C-alpha cells in the first residue's frame, strides 16, 4: 500500500519467528549429498518500495541501481540515502520532503479516487509529484465552452484546468487539463484542447472550435509537456561525494568545468570571513541575446558542512555575464568570477558546489575541503595572500558588492597565470602588529621579494604609512608591473617583521607569466 511509510512492524517479525519454530527439524544430509545454494529473496517490503511507495519520484538511474542490490541491508541503506538526498533541511529531525510526500499521497487517495486509488489517477500523480497547483479552474458539471464562437450550443464534459507558475525541470507557465468524459469522476489528462468538447453544432469544425490556437495547445507542445510531466520530479541534492551525489548512481555526461578557492580574513579572534571565488571559462558558457546583449546566465549553489556533516551555511545565486556583440569573441577567451563571503569559526569544513549554465543545462559539481585558520590574540598573523586579476581602490565609493574588502575591490586570479604586460596584483592583511609606544603606530618592516628559480630578482621595501585601517590591522594592496618580466614561473615572497614583538612571517605565492 503506497500510503504507508516503509517500516517492518514488530508483529511481522514475531510471526516469522514463530513460523520458523513450528517447522520440523531438517534431517541431516548424508556426507556425500551437496548442500543446495538458495538465493536469498528480498523482503516483500523492499520489493514493493520502488513499485509503490516511491514509484512516482524515483529516477530511472536510481531504479536501475536499486534493482542491482543484493541484500536487504544494501536496500535499507539505499532507501536511507534516497530520502536523505531529498531532505531540504538535514539539521532538523524531520525530513520535510518525505513527510510532505506521504501527505500528498493521503490527500490524493482521499480526493481523486474513482474506481482506482487516487495515487494512480492522473490528477493524483501530478499532485503527488509537483504539489498543489497555483490555480485551479474547475467545471465539475461541464457546460458551455466560453472560448468558442458557438458558445451557446457547444457544451463540454466536466473538466479541470491546473496552472503551475513554475515546475523545476519542466518549465514556467505550465497548464494541464483533465477531462471526465464518462461522468464517473475519473478525470484523464487531456492530450488536446478539444477532448473536453461534448457536443458541437452541425457545420462547426474542430478547427473553428476556438478563435485562435496558442502555441502551447498544439499537439506537439502538449505531447512534449506530458512527457516532461511523466519524469521523476527534479530535486536539489544536498550531499556530494567525490564529484557525484551521495547514494545516487547518476553520472553527469554534460559537465561544466569550474575552479573554486577560498581566502580567509580575520573578523574577530574567533570569527573568520571565508571568501569563496568560483571561476568559469566563458568559452564553456552559452551566450544568448537578452535586451540586445549576449548574456550567459549561471545558477550557483553551495552547501557548507562540518566534518560531521552538520550544515553551517548555504548559498544560491543566479548570476550573469554580458558582452557587447562586438567584443563577444574576445569575451569568450576571458573568465567569469563569482564571489561569496561567509563568516565561520576556525575548523575544518567542506563546501559542495553546483554550477549550472541555464541556457545549455550543462552543470558541474565539486567538493572543496578547507580549513579556517585560528588567529591567536596578540600573535602576529596574516590573511591569505591573494593573487588578483583586478585590484582597485574604491575610496569614496560605497564599500559594498562582490569582491569588495574594505576600501579595495579584490578579484582573485585562481590560476596564477598572467600575460606579459598584465598587472600582477596581490592583497594581504596583517594582524596583531605591535604598537610602538613612542609613535603610537605599528612598527612593522615589510619588503616583498620577487624570485625566479630560487634567485632574487627584485626587492622592495613597503611603505606602510596610512595603511593601518583598523587599529592593529595593516593592509597591503599592490600592483606589480610585469612588462619587464620574461615568460616563466615566479614566486612572490612577502617578508614581515614586527619590531615591537620581534615576531616575523614570510607568506609567499607562485605565479606564471606567459608571452
CSV table of C-alpha atoms in Angstrom, one decimal:
chain,number,residue,atom,x,y,z
A,1,UNK,CA,0.0,0.0,0.0
A,2,UNK,CA,1.6,3.2,-1.1
A,3,UNK,CA,0.1,5.2,1.8
A,4,UNK,CA,2.2,3.7,4.5
A,5,UNK,CA,5.8,4.7,5.0
A,6,UNK,CA,8.5,2.0,4.9
A,7,UNK,CA,8.5,0.0,8.1
A,8,UNK,CA,8.9,-3.5,9.4
A,9,UNK,CA,6.3,-3.9,12.3
A,10,UNK,CA,7.4,-5.9,15.3
A,11,UNK,CA,4.4,-8.2,14.8
A,12,UNK,CA,5.6,-9.3,11.4
A,13,UNK,CA,9.0,-10.2,12.8
A,14,UNK,CA,7.3,-12.2,15.6
A,15,UNK,CA,5.1,-14.1,13.2
A,16,UNK,CA,8.1,-15.0,11.1
A,17,UNK,CA,10.0,-16.2,14.2
A,18,UNK,CA,7.1,-18.4,15.4
A,19,UNK,CA,6.7,-19.8,11.9
A,20,UNK,CA,10.3,-20.9,11.9
A,21,UNK,CA,9.9,-22.6,15.3
A,22,UNK,CA,6.9,-24.6,14.0
A,23,UNK,CA,8.9,-26.3,11.3
A,24,UNK,CA,10.2,-29.8,11.9
A,25,UNK,CA,13.9,-30.1,12.2
A,26,UNK,CA,15.6,-30.7,8.9
A,27,UNK,CA,17.1,-34.2,8.6
A,28,UNK,CA,20.9,-34.4,8.4
A,29,UNK,CA,22.2,-34.8,4.9
A,30,UNK,CA,24.4,-37.7,4.1
A,31,UNK,CA,28.1,-36.7,3.8
A,32,UNK,CA,28.0,-37.2,0.0
A,33,UNK,CA,24.9,-35.0,-0.5
A,34,UNK,CA,25.9,-31.5,-1.5
A,35,UNK,CA,24.2,-28.5,0.2
A,36,UNK,CA,21.9,-26.7,-2.3
A,37,UNK,CA,22.7,-23.0,-2.8
A,38,UNK,CA,19.5,-20.9,-2.3
A,39,UNK,CA,19.4,-17.3,-3.4
A,40,UNK,CA,18.1,-15.1,-0.6
A,41,UNK,CA,14.9,-13.4,-1.8
A,42,UNK,CA,14.3,-9.7,-0.8
A,43,UNK,CA,11.7,-9.0,1.8
A,44,UNK,CA,8.3,-8.0,0.3
A,45,UNK,CA,8.5,-4.6,1.8
A,46,UNK,CA,11.7,-3.9,-0.1
A,47,UNK,CA,10.2,-5.4,-3.3
A,48,UNK,CA,7.2,-3.1,-3.1
A,49,UNK,CA,9.1,0.0,-2.2
A,50,UNK,CA,10.2,1.1,-5.7
A,51,UNK,CA,7.0,-0.1,-7.3
A,52,UNK,CA,4.5,1.5,-4.9
A,53,UNK,CA,6.0,3.8,-2.2
A,54,UNK,CA,8.2,5.9,-4.5
A,55,UNK,CA,7.1,4.8,-7.9
A,56,UNK,CA,6.3,8.5,-8.9
A,57,UNK,CA,9.5,10.1,-7.7
A,58,UNK,CA,12.4,7.6,-8.2
A,59,UNK,CA,14.6,8.3,-11.2
A,60,UNK,CA,15.4,5.7,-13.8
A,61,UNK,CA,19.0,5.6,-12.8
A,62,UNK,CA,18.1,5.2,-9.1
A,63,UNK,CA,15.7,2.4,-10.0
A,64,UNK,CA,18.3,0.5,-12.0
A,65,UNK,CA,20.8,0.9,-9.2
A,66,UNK,CA,18.3,-0.3,-6.6
A,67,UNK,CA,17.5,-3.4,-8.7
A,68,UNK,CA,21.2,-4.4,-8.7
A,69,UNK,CA,21.4,-4.5,-4.9
A,70,UNK,CA,21.9,-8.0,-3.4
A,71,UNK,CA,20.9,-7.8,0.2
A,72,UNK,CA,18.2,-6.2,2.3
A,73,UNK,CA,20.9,-4.3,4.2
A,74,UNK,CA,22.0,-2.7,1.0
A,75,UNK,CA,18.4,-1.9,0.1
A,76,UNK,CA,17.8,-0.4,3.5
A,77,UNK,CA,20.9,1.8,3.1
A,78,UNK,CA,19.8,2.9,-0.3
A,79,UNK,CA,16.4,3.9,0.9
A,80,UNK,CA,18.0,5.9,3.7
A,81,UNK,CA,20.2,7.8,1.2
A,82,UNK,CA,17.3,8.2,-1.2
A,83,UNK,CA,15.4,10.3,1.4
A,84,UNK,CA,18.5,11.9,2.8
A,85,UNK,CA,19.3,13.3,-0.6
A,86,UNK,CA,15.9,15.0,-0.8
A,87,UNK,CA,15.9,16.3,2.8
A,88,UNK,CA,15.8,20.2,2.4
A,89,UNK,CA,17.0,20.8,6.0
A,90,UNK,CA,19.1,18.0,7.4
A,91,UNK,CA,19.7,19.9,10.6
A,92,UNK,CA,16.1,19.1,11.7
A,93,UNK,CA,14.9,15.7,13.0
A,94,UNK,CA,12.1,15.6,10.4
A,95,UNK,CA,12.6,15.1,6.7
A,96,UNK,CA,10.2,17.7,5.4
A,97,UNK,CA,10.2,16.4,1.8
A,98,UNK,CA,9.4,12.8,2.9
A,99,UNK,CA,6.6,14.0,5.3
A,100,UNK,CA,5.0,16.2,2.6
A,101,UNK,CA,5.3,13.4,0.0
A,102,UNK,CA,3.2,11.0,2.1
A,103,UNK,CA,0.8,13.7,3.0
A,104,UNK,CA,0.2,14.3,-0.7
A,105,UNK,CA,-0.4,10.6,-1.2
A,106,UNK,CA,-3.0,10.7,1.5
A,107,UNK,CA,-4.7,13.7,0.0
A,108,UNK,CA,-4.7,12.2,-3.5
A,109,UNK,CA,-6.2,8.9,-2.2
A,110,UNK,CA,-8.9,10.9,-0.4
A,111,UNK,CA,-9.9,13.3,-3.2
A,112,UNK,CA,-9.0,11.7,-6.5
A,113,UNK,CA,-10.1,8.0,-6.1
A,114,UNK,CA,-12.6,6.7,-8.6
A,115,UNK,CA,-12.5,3.0,-9.3
A,116,UNK,CA,-8.8,3.0,-8.5
A,117,UNK,CA,-6.6,4.6,-5.8
A,118,UNK,CA,-6.2,8.3,-6.0
A,119,UNK,CA,-2.4,8.0,-6.3
A,120,UNK,CA,-2.8,6.1,-9.5
A,121,UNK,CA,-5.2,8.7,-11.1
A,122,UNK,CA,-3.8,11.3,-13.5
A,123,UNK,CA,-4.7,14.2,-11.1
A,124,UNK,CA,-3.3,12.3,-8.2
A,125,UNK,CA,0.0,11.5,-9.9
A,126,UNK,CA,0.5,15.2,-10.9
A,127,UNK,CA,-0.4,16.4,-7.4
A,128,UNK,CA,1.9,14.0,-5.6
A,129,UNK,CA,4.9,14.8,-7.9
A,130,UNK,CA,4.5,18.6,-8.1
A,131,UNK,CA,2.2,19.6,-5.3
A,132,UNK,CA,-0.8,21.8,-5.2
A,133,UNK,CA,-1.3,23.9,-8.4
A,134,UNK,CA,-1.1,27.7,-8.1
A,135,UNK,CA,-4.5,28.0,-9.7
A,136,UNK,CA,-7.4,25.5,-10.4
A,137,UNK,CA,-10.2,26.2,-12.8
A,138,UNK,CA,-12.9,23.7,-12.1
A,139,UNK,CA,-16.0,22.8,-14.2
A,140,UNK,CA,-17.5,19.7,-12.3
A,141,UNK,CA,-20.7,19.7,-14.5
A,142,UNK,CA,-19.2,20.8,-17.8
A,143,UNK,CA,-21.2,23.4,-19.6
A,144,UNK,CA,-20.8,25.9,-22.4
A,145,UNK,CA,-17.4,26.4,-23.9
A,146,UNK,CA,-17.0,30.2,-23.4
A,147,UNK,CA,-13.9,30.4,-25.7
A,148,UNK,CA,-15.9,29.1,-28.7
A,149,UNK,CA,-17.8,31.2,-31.2
A,150,UNK,CA,-20.6,28.7,-30.9
A,151,UNK,CA,-20.6,29.1,-27.1
A,152,UNK,CA,-24.4,28.8,-26.7
A,153,UNK,CA,-24.6,25.4,-28.3
A,154,UNK,CA,-21.1,23.9,-27.7
A,155,UNK,CA,-21.0,22.0,-24.4
A,156,UNK,CA,-18.2,20.3,-22.6
A,157,UNK,CA,-17.6,17.3,-20.4
A,158,UNK,CA,-16.6,18.0,-16.7
A,159,UNK,CA,-13.1,19.3,-16.8
A,160,UNK,CA,-10.4,20.9,-14.7
A,161,UNK,CA,-7.5,23.1,-15.7
A,162,UNK,CA,-4.5,23.2,-13.4
A,163,UNK,CA,-1.9,26.0,-13.6
A,164,UNK,CA,1.6,26.0,-12.2
A,165,UNK,CA,3.7,29.1,-12.4
A,166,UNK,CA,7.0,27.1,-12.4
A,167,UNK,CA,7.9,23.5,-12.1
A,168,UNK,CA,11.7,22.7,-11.8
A,169,UNK,CA,12.8,20.6,-14.7
A,170,UNK,CA,9.5,21.1,-16.5
A,171,UNK,CA,9.2,24.9,-17.2
A,172,UNK,CA,7.2,28.0,-16.5
A,173,UNK,CA,3.5,28.7,-17.1
A,174,UNK,CA,2.6,25.0,-17.0
A,175,UNK,CA,-1.1,24.4,-17.8
A,176,UNK,CA,-2.6,20.9,-17.6
A,177,UNK,CA,-6.2,20.0,-18.5
A,178,UNK,CA,-8.1,17.0,-17.1
A,179,UNK,CA,-11.4,15.7,-18.6
A,180,UNK,CA,-14.1,13.4,-17.3
A,181,UNK,CA,-15.9,12.1,-20.4
A,182,UNK,CA,-17.6,9.2,-18.6
A,183,UNK,CA,-19.1,11.3,-15.8
A,184,UNK,CA,-17.7,8.8,-13.2
A,185,UNK,CA,-15.2,11.3,-11.5
A,186,UNK,CA,-12.2,9.7,-13.3
A,187,UNK,CA,-10.5,12.8,-14.8
A,188,UNK,CA,-8.0,11.9,-17.5
A,189,UNK,CA,-5.1,14.1,-18.7
A,190,UNK,CA,-6.3,15.8,-22.0
A,191,UNK,CA,-4.0,15.4,-25.0
A,192,UNK,CA,-5.9,18.0,-26.9
A,193,UNK,CA,-7.9,21.2,-26.0
A,194,UNK,CA,-10.9,19.6,-27.9
A,195,UNK,CA,-11.1,16.5,-25.7
A,196,UNK,CA,-13.5,18.3,-23.3
A,197,UNK,CA,-16.0,19.1,-26.1
A,198,UNK,CA,-19.2,17.0,-25.6
A,199,UNK,CA,-21.4,18.5,-28.3
A,200,UNK,CA,-20.8,20.7,-31.3
A,201,UNK,CA,-23.5,22.1,-33.7
A,202,UNK,CA,-23.7,20.9,-37.3
A,203,UNK,CA,-21.3,22.9,-39.5
A,204,UNK,CA,-18.9,23.7,-36.7
A,205,UNK,CA,-15.5,22.2,-37.4
A,206,UNK,CA,-12.9,21.3,-34.8
A,207,UNK,CA,-10.5,23.8,-36.3
A,208,UNK,CA,-13.2,26.5,-35.6
A,209,UNK,CA,-13.8,25.5,-32.0
A,210,UNK,CA,-11.6,28.3,-30.8
A,211,UNK,CA,-10.9,31.8,-32.2
A,212,UNK,CA,-7.2,31.1,-32.2
A,213,UNK,CA,-4.7,28.4,-31.2
A,214,UNK,CA,-2.0,29.1,-28.8
A,215,UNK,CA,1.4,27.5,-29.4
A,216,UNK,CA,1.1,25.5,-26.2
A,217,UNK,CA,-2.1,24.0,-27.5
A,218,UNK,CA,-0.5,22.3,-30.5
A,219,UNK,CA,-0.4,18.5,-30.4
A,220,UNK,CA,3.4,18.6,-30.4
A,221,UNK,CA,3.7,21.0,-27.5
A,222,UNK,CA,1.1,19.1,-25.4
A,223,UNK,CA,2.8,15.8,-26.1
A,224,UNK,CA,6.2,17.3,-25.1
A,225,UNK,CA,4.7,18.7,-21.9
A,226,UNK,CA,3.1,15.5,-20.9
A,227,UNK,CA,6.4,13.6,-21.5
A,228,UNK,CA,8.2,16.1,-19.2
A,229,UNK,CA,5.5,15.6,-16.5
A,230,UNK,CA,6.0,11.9,-16.6
A,231,UNK,CA,9.5,12.2,-15.5
A,232,UNK,CA,10.5,11.9,-11.8
A,233,UNK,CA,10.4,15.4,-10.3
A,234,UNK,CA,13.7,17.3,-10.2
A,235,UNK,CA,15.3,17.8,-6.8
A,236,UNK,CA,18.4,19.6,-5.5
A,237,UNK,CA,20.5,17.0,-3.8
A,238,UNK,CA,22.1,18.2,-0.6
A,239,UNK,CA,25.2,15.9,-0.5
A,240,UNK,CA,28.1,15.3,-2.8
A,241,UNK,CA,30.9,12.8,-2.5
A,242,UNK,CA,33.9,12.6,-4.9
A,243,UNK,CA,32.1,14.6,-7.6
A,244,UNK,CA,28.9,12.5,-7.5
A,245,UNK,CA,25.8,12.6,-5.5
A,246,UNK,CA,25.8,10.6,-2.3
A,247,UNK,CA,23.9,7.4,-2.9
A,248,UNK,CA,23.0,8.4,-6.4
A,249,UNK,CA,24.0,6.4,-9.4
A,250,UNK,CA,23.6,9.4,-11.8
A,251,UNK,CA,26.6,10.3,-13.9
A,252,UNK,CA,26.7,13.7,-15.5
A,253,UNK,CA,27.6,13.5,-19.1
A,254,UNK,CA,27.4,17.2,-19.7
A,255,UNK,CA,29.8,18.7,-17.2
A,256,UNK,CA,30.6,22.3,-16.8
A,257,UNK,CA,34.2,22.8,-15.5
A,258,UNK,CA,34.9,25.5,-12.9
A,259,UNK,CA,37.6,26.4,-10.4
A,260,UNK,CA,37.0,27.2,-6.7
A,261,UNK,CA,39.2,28.5,-3.9
A,262,UNK,CA,38.8,30.3,-0.6
A,263,UNK,CA,40.7,33.1,1.1
A,264,UNK,CA,40.5,33.8,4.9
A,265,UNK,CA,40.4,37.1,6.7
A,266,UNK,CA,40.0,37.7,10.4
A,267,UNK,CA,36.9,39.4,11.6
A,268,UNK,CA,37.4,38.7,15.4
A,269,UNK,CA,39.6,36.3,17.3
A,270,UNK,CA,37.0,33.6,16.9
A,271,UNK,CA,35.2,34.6,13.7
A,272,UNK,CA,36.8,34.4,10.2
A,273,UNK,CA,35.5,35.6,6.8
A,274,UNK,CA,35.8,32.8,4.3
A,275,UNK,CA,35.7,34.4,0.8
A,276,UNK,CA,34.9,31.9,-1.9
A,277,UNK,CA,35.7,32.6,-5.5
A,278,UNK,CA,34.4,30.5,-8.4
A,279,UNK,CA,35.8,30.8,-11.9
A,280,UNK,CA,34.3,29.6,-15.2
A,281,UNK,CA,35.8,29.9,-18.6
A,282,UNK,CA,33.4,32.0,-20.8
A,283,UNK,CA,34.1,29.6,-23.8
A,284,UNK,CA,32.3,26.9,-21.8
A,285,UNK,CA,29.2,29.1,-21.4
A,286,UNK,CA,26.3,29.6,-23.8
A,287,UNK,CA,25.5,33.3,-24.6
A,288,UNK,CA,22.0,34.2,-25.6
A,289,UNK,CA,20.8,37.6,-26.5
A,290,UNK,CA,18.9,39.4,-23.7
A,291,UNK,CA,18.0,43.0,-24.2
A,292,UNK,CA,20.3,43.3,-27.2
A,293,UNK,CA,23.3,42.0,-25.3
A,294,UNK,CA,24.8,38.5,-25.5
A,295,UNK,CA,24.4,37.2,-22.0
A,296,UNK,CA,25.4,34.0,-20.2
A,297,UNK,CA,23.4,33.0,-17.1
A,298,UNK,CA,24.5,30.7,-14.3
A,299,UNK,CA,22.9,29.3,-11.2
A,300,UNK,CA,25.5,28.7,-8.4
A,301,UNK,CA,24.5,26.9,-5.2
A,302,UNK,CA,26.7,25.7,-2.3
A,303,UNK,CA,26.3,23.9,1.0
A,304,UNK,CA,28.9,24.2,3.7
A,305,UNK,CA,29.2,21.4,6.3
A,306,UNK,CA,31.5,20.4,9.1
A,307,UNK,CA,33.4,17.1,9.1
A,308,UNK,CA,30.5,15.6,10.9
A,309,UNK,CA,28.2,16.6,8.0
A,310,UNK,CA,26.4,19.2,10.0
A,311,UNK,CA,25.3,22.1,7.8
A,312,UNK,CA,26.6,25.5,8.9
A,313,UNK,CA,25.8,27.6,5.8
A,314,UNK,CA,24.5,27.6,2.3
A,315,UNK,CA,24.1,30.0,-0.7
A,316,UNK,CA,22.4,30.1,-4.0
A,317,UNK,CA,22.5,32.9,-6.6
A,318,UNK,CA,21.7,33.5,-10.2
A,319,UNK,CA,24.5,35.5,-11.9
A,320,UNK,CA,25.0,36.8,-15.4
A,321,UNK,CA,28.0,37.8,-17.6
A,322,UNK,CA,27.5,40.1,-20.6
A,323,UNK,CA,29.4,41.4,-23.6
A,324,UNK,CA,28.6,43.6,-26.5
A,325,UNK,CA,28.2,41.8,-29.9
A,326,UNK,CA,31.5,43.4,-31.0
A,327,UNK,CA,33.5,42.2,-28.0
A,328,UNK,CA,31.9,38.7,-27.8
A,329,UNK,CA,34.7,36.8,-29.4
A,330,UNK,CA,37.2,38.5,-27.1
A,331,UNK,CA,35.0,37.9,-24.1
A,332,UNK,CA,34.8,34.2,-24.8
A,333,UNK,CA,38.6,34.0,-24.0
A,334,UNK,CA,38.2,35.5,-20.6
A,335,UNK,CA,36.8,34.1,-17.3
A,336,UNK,CA,33.8,35.0,-15.3
A,337,UNK,CA,34.2,35.2,-11.5
A,338,UNK,CA,31.6,34.8,-8.7
A,339,UNK,CA,32.3,35.7,-5.0
A,340,UNK,CA,30.6,34.7,-1.8
A,341,UNK,CA,31.7,35.5,1.7
A,342,UNK,CA,30.6,33.5,4.8
A,343,UNK,CA,31.6,34.0,8.4
A,344,UNK,CA,32.8,30.8,10.1
A,345,UNK,CA,34.5,29.7,13.2
A,346,UNK,CA,38.0,28.1,13.0
A,347,UNK,CA,37.9,24.5,12.0
A,348,UNK,CA,37.7,22.1,9.1
A,349,UNK,CA,34.8,22.3,6.6
A,350,UNK,CA,33.6,21.2,3.2
A,351,UNK,CA,31.7,23.1,0.6
A,352,UNK,CA,29.7,21.3,-2.1
A,353,UNK,CA,29.2,23.5,-5.1
A,354,UNK,CA,26.9,23.1,-8.1
A,355,UNK,CA,27.2,25.4,-11.1
A,356,UNK,CA,24.5,25.2,-13.9
A,357,UNK,CA,24.5,27.0,-17.2
A,358,UNK,CA,20.8,27.9,-17.5
A,359,UNK,CA,20.9,28.1,-21.3
A,360,UNK,CA,22.5,24.8,-22.1
A,361,UNK,CA,21.7,22.8,-18.9
A,362,UNK,CA,25.4,21.9,-18.5
A,363,UNK,CA,26.3,21.6,-14.9
A,364,UNK,CA,29.4,21.0,-12.8
A,365,UNK,CA,29.7,19.6,-9.3
A,366,UNK,CA,32.7,19.9,-7.0
A,367,UNK,CA,33.5,19.2,-3.4
A,368,UNK,CA,36.1,21.5,-1.8
A,369,UNK,CA,37.6,20.9,1.6
A,370,UNK,CA,39.2,23.7,3.5
A,371,UNK,CA,40.4,24.7,7.0
A,372,UNK,CA,39.5,28.0,8.5
A,373,UNK,CA,42.6,29.3,10.4
A,374,UNK,CA,42.6,30.3,14.1
A,375,UNK,CA,44.0,33.8,14.7
A,376,UNK,CA,45.5,33.8,18.2
A,377,UNK,CA,45.2,37.0,20.2
A,378,UNK,CA,48.4,39.0,20.4
A,379,UNK,CA,50.2,36.8,17.9
A,380,UNK,CA,51.4,38.3,14.6
A,381,UNK,CA,49.4,36.7,11.8
A,382,UNK,CA,48.4,37.3,8.1
A,383,UNK,CA,45.4,36.6,6.0
A,384,UNK,CA,45.5,34.5,2.8
A,385,UNK,CA,47.9,36.1,0.3
A,386,UNK,CA,45.6,36.7,-2.7
A,387,UNK,CA,46.9,37.0,-6.2
A,388,UNK,CA,44.5,39.2,-8.1
A,389,UNK,CA,43.3,39.7,-11.7
A,390,UNK,CA,41.9,43.0,-10.7
A,391,UNK,CA,42.9,45.2,-7.7
A,392,UNK,CA,41.2,48.6,-7.4
A,393,UNK,CA,41.0,51.2,-4.7
A,394,UNK,CA,37.3,52.1,-4.0
A,395,UNK,CA,37.9,55.1,-1.8
A,396,UNK,CA,35.0,57.5,-1.9
A,397,UNK,CA,32.6,54.7,-3.2
A,398,UNK,CA,30.3,52.5,-1.2
A,399,UNK,CA,32.2,49.5,0.2
A,400,UNK,CA,29.6,47.0,-0.8
A,401,UNK,CA,29.3,44.4,-3.5
A,402,UNK,CA,31.1,41.3,-4.6
A,403,UNK,CA,34.9,41.2,-4.2
A,404,UNK,CA,34.9,44.4,-2.1
A,405,UNK,CA,37.2,44.1,1.0
A,406,UNK,CA,37.3,47.4,3.0
A,407,UNK,CA,38.3,50.1,0.5
A,408,UNK,CA,39.6,47.7,-2.1
A,409,UNK,CA,38.0,45.6,-4.9
A,410,UNK,CA,39.9,42.4,-4.9
A,411,UNK,CA,39.2,39.9,-7.8
A,412,UNK,CA,41.3,36.8,-7.2
A,413,UNK,CA,43.2,35.1,-10.0
A,414,UNK,CA,42.8,31.4,-9.1
A,415,UNK,CA,45.1,30.1,-11.9
A,416,UNK,CA,48.0,32.4,-11.0
A,417,UNK,CA,48.6,32.9,-14.8
A,418,UNK,CA,49.3,36.3,-16.3
A,419,UNK,CA,50.0,37.6,-19.8
A,420,UNK,CA,53.2,39.7,-20.0
A,421,UNK,CA,52.2,43.3,-19.6
A,422,UNK,CA,49.2,42.4,-17.4
A,423,UNK,CA,49.4,43.9,-13.9
A,424,UNK,CA,50.1,41.3,-11.2
A,425,UNK,CA,48.1,42.3,-8.1
A,426,UNK,CA,48.4,40.9,-4.6
A,427,UNK,CA,46.5,41.6,-1.5
A,428,UNK,CA,47.3,40.8,2.2
A,429,UNK,CA,46.2,41.8,5.6
A,430,UNK,CA,48.5,41.7,8.7
A,431,UNK,CA,47.0,41.3,12.2
A,432,UNK,CA,48.2,42.0,15.7
A,433,UNK,CA,51.0,44.2,14.7
A,434,UNK,CA,52.6,45.7,17.9
A,435,UNK,CA,52.1,49.4,18.7
A,436,UNK,CA,55.2,51.5,19.2
A,437,UNK,CA,54.5,53.4,22.4
A,438,UNK,CA,56.6,56.3,21.2
A,439,UNK,CA,54.9,56.9,17.9
A,440,UNK,CA,51.6,55.1,18.9
A,441,UNK,CA,51.7,53.4,15.5
A,442,UNK,CA,52.6,50.0,14.3
A,443,UNK,CA,56.3,49.4,13.8
A,444,UNK,CA,56.5,46.8,11.1
A,445,UNK,CA,59.1,46.3,8.5
A,446,UNK,CA,57.9,44.8,5.2
A,447,UNK,CA,59.5,44.0,2.0
A,448,UNK,CA,58.4,42.0,-1.0
A,449,UNK,CA,60.9,39.9,-2.9
A,450,UNK,CA,60.4,38.6,-6.5
A,451,UNK,CA,62.2,35.2,-7.1
A,452,UNK,CA,62.8,33.1,-10.2
A,453,UNK,CA,64.3,29.7,-9.9
A,454,UNK,CA,65.1,30.4,-6.3
A,455,UNK,CA,67.1,33.6,-7.2
A,456,UNK,CA,66.1,37.0,-6.0
A,457,UNK,CA,65.3,39.3,-8.9
A,458,UNK,CA,63.8,42.3,-7.2
A,459,UNK,CA,63.4,43.5,-3.6
A,460,UNK,CA,61.4,46.5,-2.4
A,461,UNK,CA,60.5,48.0,0.9
A,462,UNK,CA,56.9,48.7,1.5
A,463,UNK,CA,55.7,52.0,2.9
A,464,UNK,CA,53.0,51.3,5.4
A,465,UNK,CA,52.1,55.0,6.0
A,466,UNK,CA,48.3,55.4,6.1
A,467,UNK,CA,47.7,51.7,5.6
A,468,UNK,CA,46.6,50.9,9.1
A,469,UNK,CA,42.8,50.7,8.5
A,470,UNK,CA,41.7,49.0,11.7
A,471,UNK,CA,43.9,49.6,14.7
A,472,UNK,CA,46.3,46.6,14.7
A,473,UNK,CA,45.4,45.5,11.2
A,474,UNK,CA,47.5,46.6,8.3
A,475,UNK,CA,46.6,46.1,4.6
A,476,UNK,CA,49.0,45.5,1.7
A,477,UNK,CA,47.5,46.0,-1.7
A,478,UNK,CA,50.0,46.3,-4.6
A,479,UNK,CA,50.3,46.0,-8.4
A,480,UNK,CA,53.4,44.6,-9.9
A,481,UNK,CA,54.4,45.6,-13.4
A,482,UNK,CA,55.0,42.5,-15.5
A,483,UNK,CA,56.2,44.2,-18.7
A,484,UNK,CA,59.9,43.7,-17.8
A,485,UNK,CA,59.4,40.0,-16.8
A,486,UNK,CA,60.5,37.2,-19.1
A,487,UNK,CA,58.0,34.4,-19.6
A,488,UNK,CA,58.3,31.7,-16.9
A,489,UNK,CA,57.5,30.7,-13.3
A,490,UNK,CA,58.0,33.2,-10.4
A,491,UNK,CA,57.5,33.4,-6.7
A,492,UNK,CA,56.5,36.4,-4.6
A,493,UNK,CA,57.6,36.3,-1.0
A,494,UNK,CA,56.5,39.0,1.5
A,495,UNK,CA,58.8,39.3,4.5
A,496,UNK,CA,57.2,40.9,7.6
A,497,UNK,CA,59.0,41.7,10.8
A,498,UNK,CA,57.3,43.3,13.8
A,499,UNK,CA,59.9,45.4,15.7
A,500,UNK,CA,57.7,45.7,18.8
A,501,UNK,CA,57.2,41.9,19.4
A,502,UNK,CA,60.1,40.6,17.4
A,503,UNK,CA,57.8,38.2,15.5
A,504,UNK,CA,58.2,37.7,11.8
A,505,UNK,CA,56.3,36.0,8.9
A,506,UNK,CA,57.0,35.3,5.2
A,507,UNK,CA,54.0,34.3,3.2
A,508,UNK,CA,54.5,33.6,-0.5
A,509,UNK,CA,52.6,32.8,-3.7
A,510,UNK,CA,53.7,31.4,-7.1
A,511,UNK,CA,52.6,32.7,-10.4
A,512,UNK,CA,53.3,32.3,-14.1
A,513,UNK,CA,54.0,34.9,-16.8
A,514,UNK,CA,53.1,34.0,-20.4
A,515,UNK,CA,54.2,35.8,-23.6
